[in-house]
Coordinates of C-alpha atoms in Angstrom, one line a residue:
Chain A
M47 CA 0.0 0.0 0.0
Q48 CA 1.3 3.4 -0.9
F49 CA 1.1 6.3 1.6
L50 CA 2.1 9.9 1.6
L51 CA 3.6 11.2 4.8
L52 CA 2.8 14.9 4.7
I53 CA 5.0 17.0 7.0
N54 CA 3.2 20.1 8.4
G55 CA 4.5 22.7 10.7
D56 CA 5.5 26.3 11.2
E57 CA 7.7 26.9 8.2
S58 CA 9.6 29.7 10.0
R59 CA 10.9 26.9 12.2
F60 CA 11.9 24.3 9.7
N61 CA 13.0 26.3 6.7
T62 CA 15.6 28.6 8.0
E63 CA 17.4 29.1 4.6
P64 CA 17.6 32.1 2.5
Q65 CA 16.6 30.2 -0.7
G66 CA 15.7 26.7 0.5
E67 CA 19.3 25.7 0.2
T68 CA 19.9 24.7 3.8
P69 CA 21.7 21.3 3.8
V70 CA 19.5 18.4 4.9
S71 CA 19.9 17.8 8.6
P72 CA 21.7 14.6 9.7
E73 CA 18.4 13.4 11.3
F74 CA 16.7 13.6 7.9
V75 CA 19.6 12.0 6.1
A76 CA 19.4 9.1 8.6
Y77 CA 15.7 8.8 8.3
T78 CA 15.7 8.8 4.5
E79 CA 18.6 6.3 4.5
A80 CA 16.6 4.0 6.9
M81 CA 13.6 4.1 4.6
K82 CA 15.7 3.2 1.6
K83 CA 17.5 0.4 3.3
A84 CA 14.2 -1.0 4.6
G85 CA 12.9 -0.9 1.0
V86 CA 9.9 1.3 1.7
W87 CA 11.0 4.6 0.2
I88 CA 9.4 5.6 -3.1
G89 CA 10.2 9.3 -3.1
G90 CA 10.1 12.5 -1.1
D91 CA 11.4 16.0 -0.9
R92 CA 11.4 19.2 1.1
L93 CA 9.2 22.0 -0.2
K94 CA 10.5 25.6 -0.4
P95 CA 8.6 28.0 1.8
T96 CA 5.2 29.2 0.8
R97 CA 6.4 32.6 -0.2
H98 CA 8.1 30.9 -3.2
G99 CA 4.8 29.5 -4.4
A100 CA 1.2 30.6 -5.1
R101 CA -2.3 29.5 -4.5
V102 CA -4.7 29.3 -7.4
R103 CA -8.5 29.2 -7.5
V104 CA -10.9 29.6 -10.4
R105 CA -14.3 31.0 -9.4
D106 CA -17.0 32.1 -11.8
G107 CA -14.6 31.7 -14.7
K108 CA -12.1 34.0 -13.1
A109 CA -8.6 32.9 -11.9
V110 CA -7.5 34.2 -8.5
V111 CA -3.8 33.8 -7.9
L112 CA -2.5 34.4 -4.4
D113 CA 1.2 34.7 -3.7
G114 CA 2.5 33.1 -0.5
P115 CA 2.9 33.4 2.4
Y116 CA -0.7 33.0 3.5
A117 CA -1.8 34.8 6.6
D118 CA -4.6 32.3 7.5
A119 CA -2.5 29.2 8.1
K120 CA -0.5 28.4 11.2
E121 CA 0.9 25.3 9.7
Q122 CA 2.3 24.8 6.2
L123 CA 3.1 21.8 4.2
G124 CA 6.9 21.6 4.3
G125 CA 7.8 18.3 2.8
Y126 CA 6.6 14.8 2.0
Y127 CA 7.6 11.2 1.7
M128 CA 5.9 8.6 -0.4
I129 CA 6.4 5.1 1.0
D130 CA 5.2 1.6 0.2
V131 CA 4.3 -0.5 3.3
P132 CA 1.9 -3.4 4.0
S133 CA -0.5 -1.4 6.3
L134 CA -1.5 1.9 7.9
D135 CA 0.0 0.7 11.2
E136 CA 3.4 0.5 9.5
A137 CA 3.0 3.8 7.8
V138 CA 2.2 5.3 11.2
E139 CA 5.3 3.7 12.7
W140 CA 7.4 5.3 10.0
A141 CA 5.7 8.7 10.7
T142 CA 6.6 8.5 14.4
R143 CA 10.3 8.1 13.4
C144 CA 10.2 11.2 11.2
P145 CA 12.4 13.9 12.8
A146 CA 9.8 16.6 12.0
A147 CA 7.2 14.7 14.1
R148 CA 8.9 16.1 17.2
Y149 CA 8.0 19.7 16.3
G150 CA 5.4 19.4 13.5
T151 CA 2.6 17.2 12.4
I152 CA 2.8 14.2 10.1
D153 CA -0.3 13.4 8.1
V154 CA -0.4 9.8 7.0
R155 CA -2.6 9.4 4.0
P156 CA -3.1 6.3 1.9
L157 CA -3.2 6.7 -1.9
A158 CA -6.6 5.9 -3.3
D159 CA -4.8 4.1 -6.2
I160 CA -7.4 5.1 -8.8
S161 CA -5.1 4.5 -11.8
R162 CA -5.0 0.8 -11.3
Chain B
M167 CA 4.5 8.4 46.1
S168 CA 2.1 9.2 48.9
H169 CA 0.2 6.6 50.9
G170 CA -3.0 8.0 49.4
D171 CA -1.8 7.2 45.9
E172 CA -0.8 3.7 47.0
A173 CA -4.2 3.0 48.6
G174 CA -5.8 4.4 45.5
R175 CA -3.8 2.1 43.3
A176 CA -4.6 -0.9 45.5
A177 CA -8.3 0.0 45.3
E178 CA -8.0 0.2 41.5
R179 CA -6.3 -3.2 41.4
V180 CA -9.2 -4.8 43.4
A181 CA -11.7 -3.2 41.1
R182 CA -9.9 -4.5 38.0
E183 CA -9.5 -8.0 39.5
S184 CA -13.2 -8.2 40.3
Y185 CA -14.3 -6.7 37.0
G186 CA -12.1 -9.1 35.0
R187 CA -13.4 -12.1 36.9
L188 CA -17.0 -11.0 36.4
V189 CA -16.6 -10.3 32.7
A190 CA -14.9 -13.6 32.3
F191 CA -17.6 -15.4 34.2
L192 CA -20.4 -13.8 32.2
A193 CA -18.7 -14.1 28.9
A194 CA -17.9 -17.7 29.4
R195 CA -21.7 -18.3 29.9
T196 CA -22.9 -16.2 27.0
R197 CA -19.9 -16.0 24.7
D198 CA -20.7 -12.4 24.4
V199 CA -17.7 -10.5 25.6
A200 CA -19.0 -7.0 24.5
G201 CA -22.3 -7.7 26.2
A202 CA -20.6 -8.7 29.5
E203 CA -18.5 -5.5 29.3
D204 CA -21.5 -3.4 28.6
A205 CA -23.4 -4.9 31.5
L206 CA -20.6 -4.2 34.0
G207 CA -18.9 -1.1 32.4
E208 CA -20.8 1.6 34.3
A209 CA -20.4 -0.2 37.6
F210 CA -16.7 -0.6 37.0
A211 CA -16.3 3.1 36.1
A212 CA -18.1 3.9 39.4
A213 CA -15.8 1.6 41.3
L214 CA -12.7 3.2 39.8
R215 CA -14.1 6.6 40.9
L216 CA -15.4 5.7 44.4
W217 CA -13.2 3.0 45.8
P218 CA -9.9 4.9 45.9
A219 CA -11.6 7.6 48.0
D220 CA -14.2 5.6 50.0
G221 CA -12.3 2.3 50.4
V222 CA -12.9 -1.1 48.9
P223 CA -16.2 -2.7 49.9
D224 CA -16.1 -6.1 51.8
N225 CA -17.4 -8.0 48.8
P226 CA -16.2 -6.2 45.6
D227 CA -17.9 -8.7 43.3
A228 CA -21.3 -8.2 45.0
W229 CA -20.9 -4.4 45.0
L230 CA -20.2 -4.3 41.2
L231 CA -23.1 -6.6 40.5
T232 CA -25.5 -4.7 42.6
V233 CA -24.6 -1.4 40.9
A234 CA -24.6 -3.0 37.5
R235 CA -28.1 -4.5 38.1
R236 CA -29.4 -1.1 39.3
R237 CA -28.1 0.6 36.2
Q238 CA -29.6 -2.0 34.0
T239 CA -33.0 -1.6 35.7
D240 CA -32.8 2.1 35.2
A241 CA -32.0 1.7 31.6
I242 CA -34.8 -0.8 31.1
R243 CA -37.3 1.6 32.7
R244 CA -36.1 4.4 30.5
R245 CA -36.3 2.4 27.3
Q246 CA -39.1 0.1 28.3
T247 CA -37.3 -2.8 26.9
R248 CA -35.7 -5.9 28.3
T249 CA -32.1 -6.7 27.5
A250 CA -30.3 -9.9 27.7
G251 CA -27.8 -8.2 30.0
E252 CA -30.3 -8.1 32.8
E253 CA -30.8 -11.9 32.7
H254 CA -27.1 -12.5 32.7
L255 CA -26.6 -10.3 35.7
T256 CA -29.4 -12.0 37.6
L257 CA -27.9 -15.4 36.8
I258 CA -24.5 -14.4 38.0
A259 CA -25.9 -12.7 41.1
D260 CA -27.7 -15.9 42.1
E261 CA -24.5 -17.9 41.6
I262 CA -22.5 -15.4 43.8
A263 CA -25.2 -15.6 46.5
A264 CA -25.1 -19.4 46.3
A265 CA -21.3 -19.4 46.4
S266 CA -21.0 -17.1 49.4
E267 CA -23.5 -19.3 51.3
E268 CA -21.1 -22.2 50.8
G269 CA -18.2 -20.0 51.7
A270 CA -16.8 -20.4 48.2
T271 CA -15.9 -17.8 45.6
L272 CA -17.0 -17.3 42.1
P273 CA -15.1 -19.7 39.7
D274 CA -12.3 -17.9 38.0
R275 CA -12.8 -18.1 34.2
R276 CA -10.2 -15.6 33.3
L277 CA -7.8 -18.2 32.0
A278 CA -10.5 -19.5 29.6
L279 CA -11.2 -15.9 28.5
M280 CA -7.5 -15.4 27.8
F281 CA -7.4 -18.5 25.7
A282 CA -10.4 -17.2 23.7
C283 CA -8.7 -13.8 23.2
A284 CA -5.5 -15.5 22.0
H285 CA -7.4 -18.0 19.8
P286 CA -5.9 -18.7 16.3
A287 CA -9.0 -17.1 14.7
I288 CA -8.1 -13.8 16.4
E289 CA -5.5 -11.7 14.5
R290 CA -2.1 -11.9 16.3
G291 CA -1.6 -8.2 16.8
L292 CA -5.0 -7.9 18.5
R293 CA -4.6 -10.6 21.1
A294 CA -2.6 -8.5 23.6
P295 CA -5.0 -5.5 23.3
L296 CA -8.0 -7.8 23.7
I297 CA -6.6 -9.4 26.9
L298 CA -5.7 -6.0 28.3
Q299 CA -9.2 -4.8 27.8
T300 CA -11.2 -7.8 28.8
I301 CA -9.1 -9.0 31.8
L302 CA -7.9 -5.7 33.1
G303 CA -10.6 -3.3 31.9
M304 CA -8.2 -1.0 30.2
T305 CA -9.8 1.5 27.8
A306 CA -9.2 1.4 24.0
E307 CA -7.6 4.8 24.4
D308 CA -5.0 3.7 26.9
I309 CA -4.2 0.6 24.9
S310 CA -4.0 2.6 21.6
A311 CA -1.3 4.8 23.1
A312 CA 1.0 1.8 23.7
F313 CA 0.3 0.2 20.4
L314 CA 0.7 3.3 18.2
V315 CA -2.8 3.0 16.7
P316 CA -5.3 5.9 16.7
P317 CA -7.8 5.4 19.6
A318 CA -10.9 5.1 17.4
T319 CA -9.2 2.5 15.2
M320 CA -8.2 0.5 18.2
G321 CA -11.7 0.7 19.5
Q322 CA -13.2 -0.6 16.2
R323 CA -10.7 -3.4 16.0
L324 CA -11.5 -4.5 19.5
V325 CA -15.2 -4.5 18.8
R326 CA -14.7 -6.6 15.6
A327 CA -12.5 -9.1 17.5
K328 CA -15.2 -9.5 20.2
T329 CA -17.9 -10.0 17.5
R330 CA -15.6 -12.6 16.0
I331 CA -15.3 -14.5 19.3
R332 CA -19.1 -14.7 19.5
D333 CA -19.8 -15.4 15.8
A334 CA -17.0 -17.9 15.2
G335 CA -18.0 -19.8 18.2
I336 CA -14.6 -19.6 19.8
P337 CA -14.8 -21.8 22.9
F338 CA -14.2 -20.5 26.4
R339 CA -12.2 -23.3 27.8
I340 CA -8.7 -24.5 28.6
P341 CA -7.5 -26.4 25.5
D342 CA -6.9 -30.2 25.7
K343 CA -3.5 -31.6 26.4
E344 CA -2.5 -32.1 22.8
E345 CA -3.4 -28.5 21.9
L346 CA -2.4 -26.9 25.1
G347 CA 1.3 -26.2 24.3
E348 CA 0.7 -24.2 21.2
R349 CA -2.4 -22.4 22.5
M350 CA -0.6 -21.5 25.7
Q351 CA 2.3 -20.1 23.7
A352 CA -0.2 -17.8 22.0
V353 CA -1.5 -16.5 25.3
L354 CA 2.0 -16.0 26.7
D355 CA 3.1 -14.3 23.4
A356 CA 0.3 -11.8 23.7
I357 CA 1.1 -11.0 27.3
Y358 CA 4.8 -10.7 26.5
A359 CA 4.0 -8.4 23.5
A360 CA 2.2 -6.1 25.9
Y361 CA 5.3 -6.2 28.2
A362 CA 7.7 -5.5 25.3
K363 CA 5.5 -2.4 24.3
G364 CA 6.0 -1.0 27.8
W365 CA 9.7 -2.0 27.9
N366 CA 10.7 -0.4 24.5
E367 CA 8.9 2.8 25.2
V368 CA 10.1 3.3 28.7
G369 CA 10.4 7.0 29.5
Q370 CA 7.4 8.0 27.3
Q371 CA 4.6 9.5 29.3
G372 CA 1.7 7.2 30.0
V373 CA 3.3 4.2 28.4
P374 CA 5.4 2.5 31.1
E375 CA 2.2 1.7 32.8
I376 CA 1.6 -1.1 30.3
A377 CA 4.7 -3.0 31.5
G378 CA 3.2 -3.1 35.0
E379 CA -0.1 -4.4 33.6
A380 CA 1.7 -7.1 31.6
L381 CA 3.6 -8.2 34.8
W382 CA 0.3 -8.4 36.5
L383 CA -1.0 -10.6 33.7
G384 CA 2.2 -12.7 33.9
R385 CA 1.6 -13.3 37.6
L386 CA -2.0 -14.1 36.9
V387 CA -1.2 -16.8 34.3
V388 CA 1.4 -18.3 36.6
S389 CA -1.2 -18.5 39.4
L390 CA -3.9 -19.9 37.1
M391 CA -1.5 -22.6 35.6
P392 CA 0.7 -23.4 38.6
T393 CA 2.0 -26.7 37.2
E394 CA 3.0 -25.4 33.7
P395 CA 6.7 -24.4 33.3
E396 CA 6.4 -21.9 30.4
P397 CA 4.4 -19.2 32.2
K398 CA 7.0 -19.2 34.9
G399 CA 9.7 -19.0 32.3
M400 CA 8.0 -15.9 30.8
L401 CA 7.5 -14.2 34.2
A402 CA 11.1 -14.9 35.1
L403 CA 12.1 -13.3 31.8
M404 CA 10.1 -10.2 32.7
Y405 CA 11.6 -10.0 36.2
Y406 CA 15.2 -10.2 34.7
A407 CA 14.3 -7.3 32.4
E408 CA 12.7 -5.4 35.3
S409 CA 15.8 -5.9 37.5
R410 CA 17.9 -3.9 35.0
R411 CA 15.5 -0.9 34.6
A412 CA 17.7 1.5 36.6
A413 CA 20.9 0.4 34.7
R414 CA 19.4 1.0 31.2
R415 CA 20.0 4.8 31.1
A416 CA 23.3 6.7 31.6
A417 CA 23.4 9.9 33.6
N418 CA 22.9 11.9 30.4
G419 CA 19.8 9.8 29.5
A420 CA 21.6 7.7 26.8
Y421 CA 20.6 4.0 26.4
V422 CA 23.2 1.6 27.9
P423 CA 23.5 -1.8 26.3
L424 CA 23.5 -4.9 28.6
E425 CA 27.2 -5.6 28.2
E426 CA 28.1 -2.1 29.4
Q427 CA 25.6 -1.8 32.3
D428 CA 26.7 -1.1 35.8
T429 CA 25.7 -4.3 37.5
S430 CA 25.6 -2.7 40.9
L431 CA 22.4 -0.9 39.6
W432 CA 20.7 -4.3 39.0
D433 CA 17.8 -5.0 41.4
D434 CA 18.7 -8.0 43.6
S435 CA 15.1 -8.7 44.8
Q436 CA 13.8 -8.9 41.3
I437 CA 16.8 -11.1 40.2
R438 CA 16.0 -13.5 43.1
L439 CA 12.3 -13.6 42.0
A440 CA 13.4 -14.4 38.5
E441 CA 15.9 -17.1 39.5
Q442 CA 13.3 -18.8 41.7
L443 CA 10.8 -18.9 39.0
L444 CA 13.3 -20.1 36.4
H445 CA 14.4 -22.8 38.9
E446 CA 10.7 -23.9 39.3
A447 CA 10.2 -23.8 35.6
N448 CA 13.2 -26.0 34.8
A449 CA 12.1 -28.5 37.5
G450 CA 8.6 -28.5 36.0
G451 CA 9.2 -29.9 32.6
P452 CA 10.4 -29.5 29.0
T453 CA 12.4 -26.4 27.9
G454 CA 10.3 -23.9 26.0
R455 CA 11.1 -20.6 24.4
Y456 CA 10.6 -18.4 27.5
Q457 CA 12.5 -20.8 29.7
L458 CA 15.5 -20.6 27.3
E459 CA 15.3 -16.8 27.1
A460 CA 15.1 -16.6 30.9
A461 CA 18.1 -18.9 31.1
I462 CA 20.1 -16.6 28.8
Q463 CA 19.3 -13.7 31.1
S464 CA 20.3 -15.8 34.1
A465 CA 23.7 -16.4 32.5
H466 CA 24.1 -12.6 32.1
T467 CA 23.4 -12.0 35.8
G468 CA 26.4 -14.2 36.5
R469 CA 28.4 -11.1 35.6
R470 CA 27.2 -9.4 38.8
L471 CA 28.9 -12.1 40.8
S472 CA 32.0 -13.0 38.9
G473 CA 32.5 -9.8 36.9
A474 CA 32.5 -11.8 33.6
A475 CA 29.5 -13.0 31.6
N476 CA 29.5 -16.6 30.6
W477 CA 29.4 -15.9 26.8
P478 CA 30.0 -19.5 25.5
I479 CA 27.0 -20.7 27.5
V480 CA 24.9 -17.7 26.2
V481 CA 25.9 -18.7 22.6
Q482 CA 24.9 -22.3 23.2
L483 CA 21.5 -21.3 24.7
Y484 CA 20.9 -19.1 21.6
D485 CA 21.6 -22.2 19.5
H486 CA 18.9 -24.1 21.3
L487 CA 16.5 -21.1 21.1
Y488 CA 17.1 -20.9 17.3
A489 CA 16.4 -24.6 16.8
L490 CA 13.1 -23.9 18.6
T491 CA 12.0 -20.6 17.1
R492 CA 13.9 -20.1 13.8
S493 CA 13.7 -16.4 14.5
P494 CA 15.9 -13.8 12.8
V495 CA 16.1 -11.9 16.1
V496 CA 17.7 -14.9 17.7
I497 CA 20.3 -15.0 14.9
L498 CA 21.0 -11.4 15.6
N499 CA 21.3 -11.8 19.4
R500 CA 23.4 -15.0 19.0
A501 CA 25.8 -13.1 16.7
V502 CA 26.2 -10.3 19.3
A503 CA 27.1 -13.0 21.9
L504 CA 29.4 -14.8 19.5
A505 CA 31.4 -11.6 19.1
E506 CA 32.5 -11.9 22.7
V507 CA 33.6 -15.5 22.1
D508 CA 35.1 -15.6 18.5
G509 CA 35.4 -11.9 17.7
P510 CA 33.5 -9.4 15.6
A511 CA 34.5 -10.9 12.2
A512 CA 32.9 -14.2 13.1
A513 CA 29.8 -12.3 14.4
L514 CA 29.5 -10.4 11.1
A515 CA 29.7 -13.7 9.2
A516 CA 26.9 -15.1 11.4
L517 CA 24.8 -12.0 10.6
A518 CA 25.2 -12.4 6.8
P519 CA 21.9 -14.4 6.3
L520 CA 19.9 -11.5 7.7
A521 CA 21.0 -9.2 4.9
Q522 CA 18.3 -10.8 2.7
D523 CA 15.7 -10.6 5.4
R524 CA 13.4 -7.7 4.8
R525 CA 12.0 -7.6 8.4
M526 CA 15.6 -7.1 9.7
Q527 CA 16.2 -4.2 7.3
G528 CA 13.7 -2.1 9.1
Y529 CA 14.8 -3.3 12.6
Q530 CA 16.8 -0.8 14.5
P531 CA 18.7 -3.2 16.8
Y532 CA 20.0 -5.0 13.7
W533 CA 21.7 -1.9 12.3
A534 CA 23.0 -0.8 15.7
A535 CA 24.6 -4.2 16.3
R536 CA 26.0 -4.2 12.8
G537 CA 27.5 -0.8 13.3
H538 CA 29.0 -1.9 16.6
L539 CA 30.6 -5.0 15.1
L540 CA 31.9 -3.1 12.0
A541 CA 33.4 -0.5 14.2
R542 CA 35.2 -3.2 16.1
T543 CA 36.7 -4.6 12.9
G544 CA 37.9 -1.1 11.9
A545 CA 35.4 -0.8 9.0
T546 CA 34.7 2.8 9.9
A547 CA 32.8 3.9 6.8
E548 CA 30.5 0.9 6.8
A549 CA 30.0 1.3 10.6
R550 CA 29.0 4.9 10.1
E551 CA 26.4 3.9 7.4
A552 CA 24.9 1.2 9.7
F553 CA 24.7 3.6 12.7
T554 CA 23.1 6.2 10.4
V555 CA 20.3 3.8 9.4
A556 CA 19.9 2.8 13.0
L557 CA 19.4 6.5 13.9
G558 CA 16.8 6.8 11.2
L559 CA 14.9 3.9 12.6
T560 CA 14.7 5.0 16.3
T561 CA 12.0 7.0 18.0
D562 CA 13.6 6.7 21.4
D563 CA 15.7 9.7 22.5
A564 CA 17.9 7.5 24.7
V565 CA 18.8 5.3 21.8
T566 CA 19.5 8.4 19.6
A567 CA 21.9 9.7 22.3
Y568 CA 23.6 6.3 22.5
L569 CA 24.0 6.0 18.7
N570 CA 25.3 9.6 18.4
G571 CA 27.9 8.7 21.0
Q572 CA 28.9 5.6 18.9
M573 CA 29.2 7.8 15.8
A574 CA 31.3 10.4 17.7
R575 CA 33.7 7.6 18.8
L576 CA 34.1 6.5 15.2
S577 CA 35.3 10.0 14.2
S578 CA 37.8 10.2 17.0
H579 CA 39.6 7.0 15.9

């Protein structure tokens, strides 16, 4: 079963870089390496802070584009992993090991797998 | 801890003992575990609330039943319906009254209930939660915290398992002689799994409690099967582990592996309990998995007396254990012991078969042991890689501190 681990938190705390170029912390290197060695890792990355991105909605035929950061959200999506494990329990176990779980929130979401 | 807390805890114990016996007795009659819990749940909650403050009543079983029946009557009046629960409670109350006239107590069906909870038709991972809930009255929420499952999910799984006990006609009885060994192993495995949850996560808030509950269950199965050696072996194993609780953490909070523990911190009284149980188990019959594991721990305690562990004996005991269990974890532990006899290179060779084992690739102790052995052979780069993976697999701050220490030592060489 494939799962996304979505890492949410206060981005001012976990992205301290000027341009998103901060080296990956040793904790995340170890975590990613462990996922790869255990054969569960499919992919993953850190996201640049919201001010580098935009939010898009189309309403009544009109596109509304909002530049980040967004005042309404306390937590932002800061990164993700995609993993393949037999069950939700194991996905949750991996989420508890994520270094960011100590200061942020990890959403564990199974893929609906609609393409198959 | 104040005396008030201790009295409160003692009262809670009595409430849980009584509740477990009543649930088991009712469920054994009706095969309806959820129904039995429903019938007694409110009374049990009241006992947990009132007894620590007001004291334990003279007859806890009768108290629980009286309150349970009163609540049922109220509920029936409100809903104007009759429920099966009321009949069950009437039945059990009559039996208690009869028993107390004869000066006897209610028959203890908790062992039969444990066998039902650990039946092969019940998913392995649910057996421990089921026993914790039905025998000790633990809530799904408390259990879920130890088993890393969301509370609602744990609740649903427990409900499903109880439905399965009823619908699959799982019997509430002690299995026959030819079946007993295997079925008892399942009960012991479930109890030990609960203990291991509490053991691994020691230091986390709310979680260590579960190790205490598992010890209680361990004592209970020993008392309910006094002639069987394996429950004693399991309880001995738990006491050996308990005896080292104080030695497992360094002053800075880092995890300390068994070989490096300060043996003066080991708890003598618990070691004595363990040795006595192991002695009784060995006298009582064939050697099972828990007896062997306890014997290995006993060999380690020799270090406290002589200063040196008896590693060749430990390796031999692991050989027997492997023949019995074929477990990759046994291969791992045997290799670690072998390093003390034949050196780290021999130990790494013994680990080789595990490199293909997917379960081991996500198992933190495997990578920590590998890193340790590689470091001792001077393969610094490989050791660093193994410690890195071990770090990525741990959630325990104490283990993180220990592994970071190991990494730092690599750099300084």
